[in-house]
Amino acid sequence: MELKHLAIRELVKESEDAPARITDRGGVIPTTEPIANQLFETLNSAFSRRSSLTHGSFNHENEEGYPFISAFESFVNAECNEQSFVELTEKSMSQLAVAINNPSAHTAYGGYVLFAMYASDRYEYMLIALVRDKAGIGFDNDLHPTEVMEINLDQLHQGARINLTTYRKKQDSYLSFIGSKEKGEITHYFSTAFGCTDVTPSRKSTGELIRAARDFCNQNNMSDRKEEVVEDVVSYLSKQRTEKESANLNDIENLFDAYIPPEQAETAAGTFGTFANKGPYNVSQEFQPHTSTINRFAKLKVKADNWSLDFNKRSLGDLNGSKDIEFDEDNGRIIINRLPSKVINQLREALEQED
């Protein structure tokens, strides 16, 4: 990844009833400093680890009500230099102060707002996150323990990431947000400040993608390969989740095109992305795969009074099939084929101990 611009500002809100204010502290941090890249990498990693993201786009129907939108468009359409970056951070801070002063965010507190513009693979991003202090322990000159305050970069209280590349191509879902709990309430003043009113949780995008995959197969003479396709989609989502990368409909569309029968290629190839992005599925163009939702489709755990089985769904099949685990519904049995030698030895030892 290439870090292009980095800035840090401070937003103070000392109590629920106190108004938010922007301090004069902070500003642009030279990206040539090693600590700048270390800070960014930690921040980006913390954002990427979050699976409960919401995704959406700007509310262009009410740009006057959300001044950040026009400021962002000016930034993207002009040369993205340090001056324009600073101007955008100033506008962002103003809108964050307005949003956090809204009664709906009365439980939220301020902190340090970090702005980073960077390039990763074929995409360009803007990452904005709010972090706070945490107490730590250090030593003074006489090696006496003393309390020190450090920035807790691992815990993001609010965050937003904008895919500039996707935005320039006028694709949907170029915005990703995380919210935080403040006294039991979920606050999303970041999405309010940046004019995003049409958001889709990553849990919903992950689940609806699987549903769209099955429906697409049914509608395009691919029913016989439906489970195989779904298995590949789930594997792709699992891989992206493991590598802390977003899932992208373009990638999944390429996966589908490999399965489309030749006679359907002219009408069906290159259409899955649009199919899944529109209603009734409304899958975000780009989203963070949701771990527990993936596991629900990828894994199966069955349990009786004195035993349990936990396995990948792709291992399960009907009786006399080719799967490792066969379900014999008529006789109420599960047959496990091709046991590894290690498992066979464990079972033999267990039986010998009983003797």
mmCIF file of C-alpha atoms in Angstrom:
data_model
loop_
_atom_site.group_PDB
_atom_site.id
_atom_site.type_symbol
_atom_site.label_atom_id
_atom_site.label_comp_id
_atom_site.label_asym_id
_atom_site.label_seq_id
_atom_site.Cartn_x
_atom_site.Cartn_y
_atom_site.Cartn_z
ATOM 1 C CA MET A 1 0.000 0.000 0.000
ATOM 2 C CA GLU A 2 1.110 3.547 -0.733
ATOM 3 C CA LEU A 3 0.257 6.235 1.815
ATOM 4 C CA LYS A 4 -0.257 9.516 -0.055
ATOM 5 C CA HIS A 5 -1.577 11.915 2.597
ATOM 6 C CA LEU A 6 -2.040 11.757 6.379
ATOM 7 C CA ALA A 7 -3.511 14.255 8.830
ATOM 8 C CA ILE A 8 -4.598 14.229 12.487
ATOM 9 C CA ARG A 9 -7.067 16.618 14.118
ATOM 10 C CA GLU A 10 -8.823 16.784 17.489
ATOM 11 C CA LEU A 11 -12.575 16.893 18.147
ATOM 12 C CA VAL A 12 -13.451 17.597 21.789
ATOM 13 C CA LYS A 13 -16.790 16.813 23.466
ATOM 14 C CA GLU A 14 -16.280 16.545 27.193
ATOM 15 C CA SER A 15 -19.774 15.529 28.286
ATOM 16 C CA GLU A 16 -23.186 14.633 26.872
ATOM 17 C CA ASP A 17 -24.445 18.195 27.326
ATOM 18 C CA ALA A 18 -21.274 19.970 26.238
ATOM 19 C CA PRO A 19 -21.029 21.208 22.646
ATOM 20 C CA ALA A 20 -18.333 19.723 20.422
ATOM 21 C CA ARG A 21 -15.426 21.922 19.391
ATOM 22 C CA ILE A 22 -12.491 21.565 17.023
ATOM 23 C CA THR A 23 -9.102 22.406 18.519
ATOM 24 C CA ASP A 24 -6.160 23.974 16.697
ATOM 25 C CA ARG A 25 -3.965 20.967 17.424
ATOM 26 C CA GLY A 26 -2.691 18.684 14.694
ATOM 27 C CA GLY A 27 -2.470 18.944 10.951
ATOM 28 C CA VAL A 28 -0.707 17.219 8.072
ATOM 29 C CA ILE A 29 1.864 14.537 8.944
ATOM 30 C CA PRO A 30 4.674 14.025 6.370
ATOM 31 C CA THR A 31 4.272 10.576 4.834
ATOM 32 C CA THR A 32 8.053 10.303 4.561
ATOM 33 C CA GLU A 33 8.278 9.791 8.325
ATOM 34 C CA PRO A 34 8.468 6.050 9.193
ATOM 35 C CA ILE A 35 6.135 6.534 12.159
ATOM 36 C CA ALA A 36 3.463 7.902 9.790
ATOM 37 C CA ASN A 37 3.371 4.674 7.793
ATOM 38 C CA GLN A 38 3.413 2.593 10.979
ATOM 39 C CA LEU A 39 0.472 4.571 12.352
ATOM 40 C CA PHE A 40 -1.468 4.197 9.095
ATOM 41 C CA GLU A 41 -0.836 0.457 8.797
ATOM 42 C CA THR A 42 -2.069 -0.109 12.358
ATOM 43 C CA LEU A 43 -5.124 2.035 11.705
ATOM 44 C CA ASN A 44 -5.966 0.344 8.401
ATOM 45 C CA SER A 45 -5.512 -3.107 9.938
ATOM 46 C CA ALA A 46 -7.907 -2.218 12.764
ATOM 47 C CA PHE A 47 -10.523 -1.061 10.252
ATOM 48 C CA SER A 48 -10.094 -4.160 8.078
ATOM 49 C CA ARG A 49 -10.610 -6.483 11.048
ATOM 50 C CA ARG A 50 -14.117 -5.160 11.606
ATOM 51 C CA SER A 51 -16.755 -7.440 10.084
ATOM 52 C CA SER A 52 -19.852 -5.463 11.115
ATOM 53 C CA LEU A 53 -19.503 -2.716 8.531
ATOM 54 C CA THR A 54 -22.331 -0.875 6.832
ATOM 55 C CA HIS A 55 -22.034 0.153 3.192
ATOM 56 C CA GLY A 56 -23.742 2.691 1.045
ATOM 57 C CA SER A 57 -23.448 5.844 -1.033
ATOM 58 C CA PHE A 58 -23.869 9.604 -0.733
ATOM 59 C CA ASN A 59 -27.318 11.150 -0.563
ATOM 60 C CA HIS A 60 -27.017 13.120 -3.815
ATOM 61 C CA GLU A 61 -30.692 14.064 -3.635
ATOM 62 C CA ASN A 62 -29.942 16.310 -0.654
ATOM 63 C CA GLU A 63 -26.412 17.579 -1.228
ATOM 64 C CA GLU A 64 -27.327 20.971 0.258
ATOM 65 C CA GLY A 65 -28.095 19.239 3.549
ATOM 66 C CA TYR A 66 -24.749 17.433 3.508
ATOM 67 C CA PRO A 67 -21.959 19.912 2.605
ATOM 68 C CA PHE A 68 -19.296 17.213 2.790
ATOM 69 C CA ILE A 69 -20.578 15.670 -0.459
ATOM 70 C CA SER A 70 -19.836 18.714 -2.624
ATOM 71 C CA ALA A 71 -16.486 19.210 -0.869
ATOM 72 C CA PHE A 72 -15.555 15.594 -1.567
ATOM 73 C CA GLU A 73 -16.593 15.872 -5.228
ATOM 74 C CA SER A 74 -14.380 18.951 -5.624
ATOM 75 C CA PHE A 75 -11.491 17.056 -4.066
ATOM 76 C CA VAL A 76 -11.920 14.008 -6.332
ATOM 77 C CA ASN A 77 -12.380 16.050 -9.524
ATOM 78 C CA ALA A 78 -9.418 18.334 -8.833
ATOM 79 C CA GLU A 79 -5.759 17.462 -8.334
ATOM 80 C CA CYS A 80 -5.581 15.513 -5.063
ATOM 81 C CA ASN A 81 -2.658 17.457 -3.622
ATOM 82 C CA GLU A 82 -1.839 18.374 -0.036
ATOM 83 C CA GLN A 83 -3.739 21.671 -0.154
ATOM 84 C CA SER A 84 -6.971 20.091 -1.397
ATOM 85 C CA PHE A 85 -6.508 17.291 1.147
ATOM 86 C CA VAL A 86 -6.252 19.844 3.983
ATOM 87 C CA GLU A 87 -9.359 21.655 2.723
ATOM 88 C CA LEU A 88 -11.286 18.382 2.753
ATOM 89 C CA THR A 89 -10.165 17.555 6.299
ATOM 90 C CA GLU A 90 -11.355 20.991 7.458
ATOM 91 C CA LYS A 91 -14.776 20.446 5.900
ATOM 92 C CA SER A 92 -14.904 16.968 7.403
ATOM 93 C CA MET A 93 -14.154 18.245 10.896
ATOM 94 C CA SER A 94 -16.862 20.895 10.599
ATOM 95 C CA GLN A 95 -19.452 18.301 9.601
ATOM 96 C CA LEU A 96 -18.354 15.876 12.321
ATOM 97 C CA ALA A 97 -18.828 18.628 14.911
ATOM 98 C CA VAL A 98 -22.328 19.307 13.593
ATOM 99 C CA ALA A 99 -23.232 15.604 13.564
ATOM 100 C CA ILE A 100 -21.949 14.865 17.066
ATOM 101 C CA ASN A 101 -23.917 17.850 18.415
ATOM 102 C CA ASN A 102 -27.129 16.312 17.059
ATOM 103 C CA PRO A 103 -29.442 14.981 19.822
ATOM 104 C CA SER A 104 -29.303 11.513 18.258
ATOM 105 C CA ALA A 105 -25.573 11.391 19.081
ATOM 106 C CA HIS A 106 -25.821 12.917 22.562
ATOM 107 C CA THR A 107 -24.000 9.978 24.187
ATOM 108 C CA ALA A 108 -21.011 10.199 21.831
ATOM 109 C CA TYR A 109 -17.694 11.726 22.777
ATOM 110 C CA GLY A 110 -14.916 13.152 20.647
ATOM 111 C CA GLY A 111 -11.321 12.096 20.181
ATOM 112 C CA TYR A 112 -8.564 12.248 17.578
ATOM 113 C CA VAL A 113 -9.688 12.132 13.951
ATOM 114 C CA LEU A 114 -7.189 10.572 11.547
ATOM 115 C CA PHE A 115 -7.395 11.141 7.790
ATOM 116 C CA ALA A 116 -5.451 8.944 5.367
ATOM 117 C CA MET A 117 -5.468 8.824 1.589
ATOM 118 C CA TYR A 118 -3.789 5.740 0.157
ATOM 119 C CA ALA A 119 -3.601 3.372 -2.793
ATOM 120 C CA SER A 120 -3.958 -0.406 -2.541
ATOM 121 C CA ASP A 121 -3.788 -2.706 -5.562
ATOM 122 C CA ARG A 122 -6.028 -1.134 -8.195
ATOM 123 C CA TYR A 123 -8.057 1.021 -5.785
ATOM 124 C CA GLU A 124 -7.555 4.404 -4.157
ATOM 125 C CA TYR A 125 -9.116 5.077 -0.747
ATOM 126 C CA MET A 126 -9.809 7.752 1.833
ATOM 127 C CA LEU A 127 -9.903 6.440 5.419
ATOM 128 C CA ILE A 128 -11.247 8.562 8.281
ATOM 129 C CA ALA A 129 -11.281 7.208 11.829
ATOM 130 C CA LEU A 130 -11.800 8.403 15.376
ATOM 131 C CA VAL A 131 -9.577 7.050 18.159
ATOM 132 C CA ARG A 132 -9.030 7.960 21.805
ATOM 133 C CA ASP A 133 -6.434 7.891 24.548
ATOM 134 C CA LYS A 134 -5.786 4.952 26.823
ATOM 135 C CA ALA A 135 -3.719 4.854 29.998
ATOM 136 C CA GLY A 136 -0.455 2.911 29.991
ATOM 137 C CA ILE A 137 2.577 2.475 32.198
ATOM 138 C CA GLY A 138 6.042 3.825 31.481
ATOM 139 C CA PHE A 139 9.237 4.648 33.368
ATOM 140 C CA ASP A 140 10.668 8.045 34.269
ATOM 141 C CA ASN A 141 14.388 8.886 34.280
ATOM 142 C CA ASP A 142 14.819 7.049 37.588
ATOM 143 C CA LEU A 143 12.925 4.004 36.250
ATOM 144 C CA HIS A 144 9.981 4.678 38.522
ATOM 145 C CA PRO A 145 6.673 3.431 37.070
ATOM 146 C CA THR A 146 4.540 6.302 35.879
ATOM 147 C CA GLU A 147 1.246 6.614 34.019
ATOM 148 C CA VAL A 148 1.465 7.637 30.383
ATOM 149 C CA MET A 149 -1.275 8.295 27.854
ATOM 150 C CA GLU A 150 -1.091 6.621 24.473
ATOM 151 C CA ILE A 151 -3.372 6.443 21.445
ATOM 152 C CA ASN A 152 -5.477 3.306 21.259
ATOM 153 C CA LEU A 153 -5.276 2.623 17.522
ATOM 154 C CA ASP A 154 -6.602 -0.905 17.881
ATOM 155 C CA GLN A 155 -10.026 0.292 19.020
ATOM 156 C CA LEU A 156 -11.834 2.441 16.484
ATOM 157 C CA HIS A 157 -14.863 4.244 17.873
ATOM 158 C CA GLN A 158 -16.009 5.515 14.498
ATOM 159 C CA GLY A 159 -14.660 4.988 11.018
ATOM 160 C CA ALA A 160 -15.405 5.621 7.361
ATOM 161 C CA ARG A 161 -13.661 4.447 4.213
ATOM 162 C CA ILE A 162 -14.399 5.837 0.765
ATOM 163 C CA ASN A 163 -13.334 3.970 -2.358
ATOM 164 C CA LEU A 164 -12.336 6.828 -4.647
ATOM 165 C CA THR A 165 -11.841 4.521 -7.628
ATOM 166 C CA THR A 166 -15.322 3.034 -7.345
ATOM 167 C CA TYR A 167 -16.797 6.507 -6.805
ATOM 168 C CA ARG A 168 -15.176 7.865 -9.975
ATOM 169 C CA LYS A 169 -16.684 4.955 -11.929
ATOM 170 C CA LYS A 170 -20.119 5.906 -10.528
ATOM 171 C CA GLN A 171 -20.626 2.472 -8.991
ATOM 172 C CA ASP A 172 -22.692 1.939 -5.862
ATOM 173 C CA SER A 173 -21.530 1.232 -2.323
ATOM 174 C CA TYR A 174 -18.245 3.108 -2.301
ATOM 175 C CA LEU A 175 -18.734 4.032 1.371
ATOM 176 C CA SER A 176 -18.040 1.747 4.347
ATOM 177 C CA PHE A 177 -18.729 2.659 7.978
ATOM 178 C CA ILE A 178 -18.256 1.320 11.465
ATOM 179 C CA GLY A 179 -20.244 2.582 14.427
ATOM 180 C CA SER A 180 -19.645 2.236 18.147
ATOM 181 C CA LYS A 181 -21.668 1.672 21.296
ATOM 182 C CA GLU A 182 -21.894 4.640 23.626
ATOM 183 C CA LYS A 183 -23.711 3.755 26.854
ATOM 184 C CA GLY A 184 -25.633 0.971 25.177
ATOM 185 C CA GLU A 185 -26.591 3.000 22.084
ATOM 186 C CA ILE A 186 -25.176 2.553 18.603
ATOM 187 C CA THR A 187 -24.000 5.885 17.234
ATOM 188 C CA HIS A 188 -23.466 6.453 13.527
ATOM 189 C CA TYR A 189 -22.699 10.140 13.391
ATOM 190 C CA PHE A 190 -19.907 9.489 10.880
ATOM 191 C CA SER A 191 -22.407 8.334 8.266
ATOM 192 C CA THR A 192 -24.575 11.362 9.076
ATOM 193 C CA ALA A 193 -21.656 13.794 8.812
ATOM 194 C CA PHE A 194 -20.590 12.442 5.435
ATOM 195 C CA GLY A 195 -24.058 12.354 3.906
ATOM 196 C CA CYS A 196 -24.566 8.615 3.686
ATOM 197 C CA THR A 197 -28.215 7.801 4.338
ATOM 198 C CA ASP A 198 -28.561 4.586 2.309
ATOM 199 C CA VAL A 199 -26.533 1.949 4.142
ATOM 200 C CA THR A 200 -26.516 -1.845 3.978
ATOM 201 C CA PRO A 201 -25.005 -3.883 6.854
ATOM 202 C CA SER A 202 -22.283 -6.345 5.855
ATOM 203 C CA ARG A 203 -24.299 -9.130 7.483
ATOM 204 C CA LYS A 204 -27.158 -8.440 5.079
ATOM 205 C CA SER A 205 -24.910 -8.141 2.005
ATOM 206 C CA THR A 206 -23.217 -11.454 2.837
ATOM 207 C CA GLY A 207 -26.484 -13.334 3.302
ATOM 208 C CA GLU A 208 -28.226 -11.740 0.320
ATOM 209 C CA LEU A 209 -25.254 -12.537 -1.910
ATOM 210 C CA ILE A 210 -25.733 -16.258 -1.216
ATOM 211 C CA ARG A 211 -29.460 -15.966 -1.924
ATOM 212 C CA ALA A 212 -28.754 -14.083 -5.159
ATOM 213 C CA ALA A 213 -26.252 -16.774 -6.199
ATOM 214 C CA ARG A 214 -28.844 -19.526 -5.819
ATOM 215 C CA ASP A 215 -31.560 -17.565 -7.604
ATOM 216 C CA PHE A 216 -29.230 -16.644 -10.464
ATOM 217 C CA CYS A 217 -28.408 -20.326 -10.982
ATOM 218 C CA ASN A 218 -32.093 -21.254 -11.004
ATOM 219 C CA GLN A 219 -32.896 -18.587 -13.577
ATOM 220 C CA ASN A 220 -29.996 -19.368 -15.941
ATOM 221 C CA ASN A 221 -30.157 -23.160 -16.392
ATOM 222 C CA MET A 222 -27.446 -23.748 -13.804
ATOM 223 C CA SER A 223 -29.515 -25.552 -11.173
ATOM 224 C CA ASP A 224 -27.449 -28.721 -11.471
ATOM 225 C CA ARG A 225 -24.321 -26.805 -10.460
ATOM 226 C CA LYS A 226 -25.965 -24.500 -7.939
ATOM 227 C CA GLU A 227 -24.419 -26.006 -4.808
ATOM 228 C CA GLU A 228 -21.003 -26.045 -6.469
ATOM 229 C CA VAL A 229 -21.339 -22.370 -7.362
ATOM 230 C CA VAL A 230 -22.520 -21.431 -3.870
ATOM 231 C CA GLU A 231 -19.607 -23.378 -2.383
ATOM 232 C CA ASP A 232 -17.159 -21.372 -4.501
ATOM 233 C CA VAL A 233 -18.825 -18.096 -3.505
ATOM 234 C CA VAL A 234 -18.605 -19.010 0.184
ATOM 235 C CA SER A 235 -14.951 -20.039 -0.262
ATOM 236 C CA TYR A 236 -14.221 -16.678 -1.884
ATOM 237 C CA LEU A 237 -15.902 -14.816 0.992
ATOM 238 C CA SER A 238 -13.991 -16.877 3.551
ATOM 239 C CA LYS A 239 -10.702 -16.140 1.792
ATOM 240 C CA GLN A 240 -11.405 -12.397 1.681
ATOM 241 C CA ARG A 241 -12.385 -12.418 5.338
ATOM 242 C CA THR A 242 -9.231 -14.307 6.333
ATOM 243 C CA GLU A 243 -7.052 -11.904 4.357
ATOM 244 C CA LYS A 244 -8.926 -8.890 5.790
ATOM 245 C CA GLU A 245 -9.969 -7.814 2.303
ATOM 246 C CA SER A 246 -13.330 -6.620 1.030
ATOM 247 C CA ALA A 247 -15.501 -8.749 -1.237
ATOM 248 C CA ASN A 248 -16.266 -7.218 -4.613
ATOM 249 C CA LEU A 249 -19.142 -8.072 -6.946
ATOM 250 C CA ASN A 250 -16.824 -7.817 -9.950
ATOM 251 C CA ASP A 251 -14.708 -10.666 -8.584
ATOM 252 C CA ILE A 252 -17.776 -12.798 -7.892
ATOM 253 C CA GLU A 253 -19.150 -12.046 -11.350
ATOM 254 C CA ASN A 254 -15.954 -13.446 -12.864
ATOM 255 C CA LEU A 255 -16.419 -16.555 -10.746
ATOM 256 C CA PHE A 256 -19.960 -17.001 -12.113
ATOM 257 C CA ASP A 257 -18.917 -16.518 -15.712
ATOM 258 C CA ALA A 258 -16.781 -19.669 -15.480
ATOM 259 C CA TYR A 259 -19.926 -21.716 -14.738
ATOM 260 C CA ILE A 260 -22.329 -20.223 -17.272
ATOM 261 C CA PRO A 261 -23.158 -22.735 -20.057
ATOM 262 C CA PRO A 262 -21.958 -21.717 -23.548
ATOM 263 C CA GLU A 263 -25.525 -21.397 -24.801
ATOM 264 C CA GLN A 264 -26.246 -18.878 -21.999
ATOM 265 C CA ALA A 265 -23.013 -16.915 -22.313
ATOM 266 C CA GLU A 266 -24.348 -14.240 -24.659
ATOM 267 C CA THR A 267 -27.205 -13.266 -22.343
ATOM 268 C CA ALA A 268 -25.939 -14.225 -18.877
ATOM 269 C CA ALA A 269 -22.180 -13.590 -18.856
ATOM 270 C CA GLY A 270 -21.169 -10.424 -17.049
ATOM 271 C CA THR A 271 -24.618 -9.901 -15.514
ATOM 272 C CA PHE A 272 -24.401 -11.359 -12.001
ATOM 273 C CA GLY A 273 -23.018 -8.159 -10.449
ATOM 274 C CA THR A 274 -26.003 -6.122 -11.632
ATOM 275 C CA PHE A 275 -28.377 -8.957 -10.698
ATOM 276 C CA ALA A 276 -27.124 -9.049 -7.086
ATOM 277 C CA ASN A 277 -26.722 -5.279 -6.714
ATOM 278 C CA LYS A 278 -30.359 -4.524 -7.567
ATOM 279 C CA GLY A 279 -33.525 -5.416 -5.672
ATOM 280 C CA PRO A 280 -34.590 -7.511 -3.969
ATOM 281 C CA TYR A 281 -31.003 -8.397 -2.915
ATOM 282 C CA ASN A 282 -29.329 -4.953 -2.865
ATOM 283 C CA VAL A 283 -25.871 -6.421 -2.261
ATOM 284 C CA SER A 284 -23.221 -3.708 -1.872
ATOM 285 C CA GLN A 285 -20.763 -3.456 -4.746
ATOM 286 C CA GLU A 286 -18.000 -3.812 -2.173
ATOM 287 C CA PHE A 287 -18.430 -5.081 1.381
ATOM 288 C CA GLN A 288 -16.640 -6.735 4.250
ATOM 289 C CA PRO A 289 -17.707 -10.408 4.487
ATOM 290 C CA HIS A 290 -19.514 -11.145 7.740
ATOM 291 C CA THR A 291 -17.849 -14.010 9.601
ATOM 292 C CA SER A 292 -20.800 -15.600 11.392
ATOM 293 C CA THR A 293 -22.962 -15.393 8.258
ATOM 294 C CA ILE A 294 -20.259 -17.112 6.198
ATOM 295 C CA ASN A 295 -19.964 -19.842 8.814
ATOM 296 C CA ARG A 296 -23.720 -20.383 8.739
ATOM 297 C CA PHE A 297 -23.512 -21.251 5.049
ATOM 298 C CA ALA A 298 -20.110 -22.940 5.132
ATOM 299 C CA LYS A 299 -20.294 -25.043 8.279
ATOM 300 C CA LEU A 300 -22.769 -27.342 9.991
ATOM 301 C CA LYS A 301 -22.790 -28.389 13.616
ATOM 302 C CA VAL A 302 -25.160 -31.162 14.731
ATOM 303 C CA LYS A 303 -25.477 -32.326 18.298
ATOM 304 C CA ALA A 304 -27.167 -35.154 20.178
ATOM 305 C CA ASP A 305 -27.174 -35.962 23.891
ATOM 306 C CA ASN A 306 -23.780 -37.695 23.914
ATOM 307 C CA TRP A 307 -22.054 -36.677 20.668
ATOM 308 C CA SER A 308 -21.599 -33.783 18.248
ATOM 309 C CA LEU A 309 -20.275 -33.279 14.727
ATOM 310 C CA ASP A 310 -18.791 -30.082 13.313
ATOM 311 C CA PHE A 311 -17.912 -30.083 9.597
ATOM 312 C CA ASN A 312 -17.914 -28.073 6.370
ATOM 313 C CA LYS A 313 -21.195 -28.342 4.462
ATOM 314 C CA ARG A 314 -19.359 -29.235 1.269
ATOM 315 C CA SER A 315 -18.438 -32.568 2.922
ATOM 316 C CA LEU A 316 -22.117 -33.577 3.283
ATOM 317 C CA GLY A 317 -24.058 -35.533 0.672
ATOM 318 C CA ASP A 318 -26.762 -38.135 0.139
ATOM 319 C CA LEU A 319 -26.293 -41.863 0.655
ATOM 320 C CA ASN A 320 -24.041 -43.607 -1.884
ATOM 321 C CA GLY A 321 -22.708 -40.320 -3.123
ATOM 322 C CA SER A 322 -19.089 -39.207 -3.345
ATOM 323 C CA LYS A 323 -19.024 -37.032 -0.235
ATOM 324 C CA ASP A 324 -17.013 -37.741 2.915
ATOM 325 C CA ILE A 325 -20.168 -37.616 5.055
ATOM 326 C CA GLU A 326 -23.300 -39.383 3.808
ATOM 327 C CA PHE A 327 -26.769 -38.864 5.241
ATOM 328 C CA ASP A 328 -28.904 -42.007 5.271
ATOM 329 C CA GLU A 329 -32.268 -40.488 6.142
ATOM 330 C CA ASP A 330 -34.301 -43.745 5.815
ATOM 331 C CA ASN A 331 -32.194 -45.539 8.420
ATOM 332 C CA GLY A 332 -31.415 -42.543 10.588
ATOM 333 C CA ARG A 333 -27.651 -42.827 10.075
ATOM 334 C CA ILE A 334 -24.624 -40.732 9.193
ATOM 335 C CA ILE A 335 -21.795 -42.531 7.410
ATOM 336 C CA ILE A 336 -18.308 -41.027 7.502
ATOM 337 C CA ASN A 337 -16.065 -42.158 4.656
ATOM 338 C CA ARG A 338 -12.307 -41.985 4.111
ATOM 339 C CA LEU A 339 -11.298 -41.598 7.735
ATOM 340 C CA PRO A 340 -7.687 -40.407 8.128
ATOM 341 C CA SER A 341 -5.256 -42.865 9.735
ATOM 342 C CA LYS A 342 -4.898 -40.579 12.725
ATOM 343 C CA VAL A 343 -8.640 -40.714 13.393
ATOM 344 C CA ILE A 344 -8.723 -44.485 12.937
ATOM 345 C CA ASN A 345 -5.948 -44.881 15.501
ATOM 346 C CA GLN A 346 -7.748 -42.604 17.961
ATOM 347 C CA LEU A 347 -10.930 -44.644 17.626
ATOM 348 C CA ARG A 348 -9.062 -47.944 18.016
ATOM 349 C CA GLU A 349 -7.290 -46.687 21.145
ATOM 350 C CA ALA A 350 -10.565 -45.527 22.640
ATOM 351 C CA LEU A 351 -12.118 -48.964 22.123
ATOM 352 C CA GLU A 352 -9.081 -50.735 23.583
ATOM 353 C CA GLN A 353 -9.295 -48.581 26.686
ATOM 354 C CA GLU A 354 -12.886 -49.706 27.149
ATOM 355 C CA ASP A 355 -11.745 -53.343 27.104
#
